[in-house]
Amino acid sequence: MITTDFLPGSPCWVEVSSPDVDASATFYRRVFGWEAISEGGPEAAGYLSLKLAGDIVAGLCPTISESERPGWTVFFHDPDVDGTAVAVERLGGTVLIEPFDVLHLGRTAQFFDPQGARFAVWHPAAFPGVQRTDAPGSLCRVELWTPDGPGSVDFYGELFRWSYTDFDLPGESGHYRVVTPAGADRDRDQGGVMALLPEQVDDAEGSAAWNPVFMVADADTAVGGVRAGGGQVYMGPEDTPGVGRVAACADPFGAGFVLLAPPRE
């Protein structure tokens, strides 16, 4: 499970970019009940916090240019952002945004891994990260869908020192490895790496992609909200043994995410 006492290499923040932040805010309010709040003045550059019952659960920011593809970005807790930037390039990745300080809140950088998945790191100062996890309407897992499972496993294993456990998926669903932060027990599993064929990865060019997984109380109801709000449902909802009821979706601008309703006890 993802918790808010963030370990090095564990997900600590997620944000979605959009060409129309008002439309995106309306969509996510319909699906999750999130409230979009502006936390700053001009220096915030249009950045909005997405809150649920007063807790910050994600961020929403405007796209920078017309060529930027809207999408969700997963941030991993990192005590050494600058060192990670050097390591990413050494391991075959690309620095997309060089390390910089975000006001008084923390230090960050963004990258592409060797398979093309965008991700970011965050060293907190005043702002640790999401304030609610593993509950309906909040982040509960992150998943990397990749056309090169071994390559992705090696890259992140070296970068963050993650440990992996094989998980058997039914049928021909692909190969899945559960991710645990360095030094943590299996009860801190934070998501997984799913090896898929290039044409199965949610990207026009078949590159890898990180997907936030948000818990919901009822997957079918949430999927109805996605469709009513103008989003897309690519898969499900369907039951996955040992996991729950799952649906792969995207918002009206193509930013992909996953819905998960855990099994009822």
GROMACS .gro file of N, CA and C in nm, residues 2 10-11 19 28 31 69 74 103 114 126 133 154 165 173 189 191 194 210 226 230 234-235 237:
model
   72
    2ILE      N    1   0.039   0.230  -0.062
    2ILE     CA    2   0.107   0.359  -0.059
    2ILE      C    3   0.062   0.433   0.067
   10SER      N    4   0.952   0.592  -0.318
   10SER     CA    5   0.807   0.565  -0.314
   10SER      C    6   0.730   0.681  -0.374
   11PRO      N    7   0.613   0.655  -0.434
   11PRO     CA    8   0.534   0.765  -0.491
   11PRO      C    9   0.490   0.862  -0.382
   19PRO      N   10  -0.476   2.122  -2.127
   19PRO     CA   11  -0.488   2.247  -2.204
   19PRO      C   12  -0.605   2.333  -2.157
   28TYR      N   13  -1.268   1.577  -1.309
   28TYR     CA   14  -1.222   1.502  -1.192
   28TYR      C   15  -1.312   1.524  -1.071
   31VAL      N   16  -1.579   1.258  -1.130
   31VAL     CA   17  -1.536   1.120  -1.111
   31VAL      C   18  -1.499   1.090  -0.966
   69ARG      N   19   0.181   1.691  -2.475
   69ARG     CA   20   0.073   1.593  -2.462
   69ARG      C   21   0.023   1.592  -2.318
   74VAL      N   22   0.393   1.090  -1.234
   74VAL     CA   23   0.414   1.034  -1.101
   74VAL      C   24   0.549   1.084  -1.048
  103LEU      N   25   0.965   2.717  -0.542
  103LEU     CA   26   0.941   2.812  -0.433
  103LEU      C   27   1.008   2.761  -0.305
  114PRO      N   28   1.454   0.494  -2.020
  114PRO     CA   29   1.500   0.448  -2.152
  114PRO      C   30   1.389   0.397  -2.242
  126ALA      N   31   0.889   2.234   0.243
  126ALA     CA   32   0.766   2.266   0.316
  126ALA      C   33   0.650   2.174   0.279
  133THR      N   34  -0.394   0.875   0.103
  133THR     CA   35  -0.366   0.764   0.013
  133THR      C   36  -0.446   0.641   0.055
  154ASP      N   37   1.533  -0.335  -1.474
  154ASP     CA   38   1.675  -0.308  -1.447
  154ASP      C   39   1.698  -0.159  -1.420
  165THR      N   40   0.862  -0.860  -0.696
  165THR     CA   41   0.802  -0.991  -0.673
  165THR      C   42   0.711  -1.022  -0.790
  173SER      N   43  -0.266  -1.177  -2.002
  173SER     CA   44  -0.271  -1.036  -1.963
  173SER      C   45  -0.136  -0.968  -1.962
  189ASP      N   46   0.414  -0.261  -0.066
  189ASP     CA   47   0.405  -0.269  -0.212
  189ASP      C   48   0.336  -0.144  -0.265
  191GLY      N   49   0.292  -0.073  -0.621
  191GLY     CA   50   0.245  -0.081  -0.759
  191GLY      C   51   0.318  -0.190  -0.832
  194MET      N   52   0.427  -0.373  -1.558
  194MET     CA   53   0.355  -0.467  -1.644
  194MET      C   54   0.417  -0.464  -1.784
  210TRP      N   55   0.380   0.568  -1.720
  210TRP     CA   56   0.338   0.552  -1.581
  210TRP      C   57   0.191   0.590  -1.568
  226VAL      N   58  -1.671   0.873  -1.565
  226VAL     CA   59  -1.571   0.899  -1.669
  226VAL      C   60  -1.639   0.920  -1.803
  230GLY      N   61  -1.701   1.285  -2.048
  230GLY     CA   62  -1.630   1.298  -2.175
  230GLY      C   63  -1.498   1.225  -2.182
  234TYR      N   64  -1.082   0.241  -2.169
  234TYR     CA   65  -1.012   0.151  -2.260
  234TYR      C   66  -1.028   0.005  -2.223
  235MET      N   67  -1.047  -0.020  -2.093
  235MET     CA   68  -1.059  -0.158  -2.047
  235MET      C   69  -1.143  -0.161  -1.921
  237PRO      N   70  -1.493  -0.195  -1.663
  237PRO     CA   71  -1.437  -0.257  -1.543
  237PRO      C   72  -1.447  -0.410  -1.546
   0.00000   0.00000   0.00000
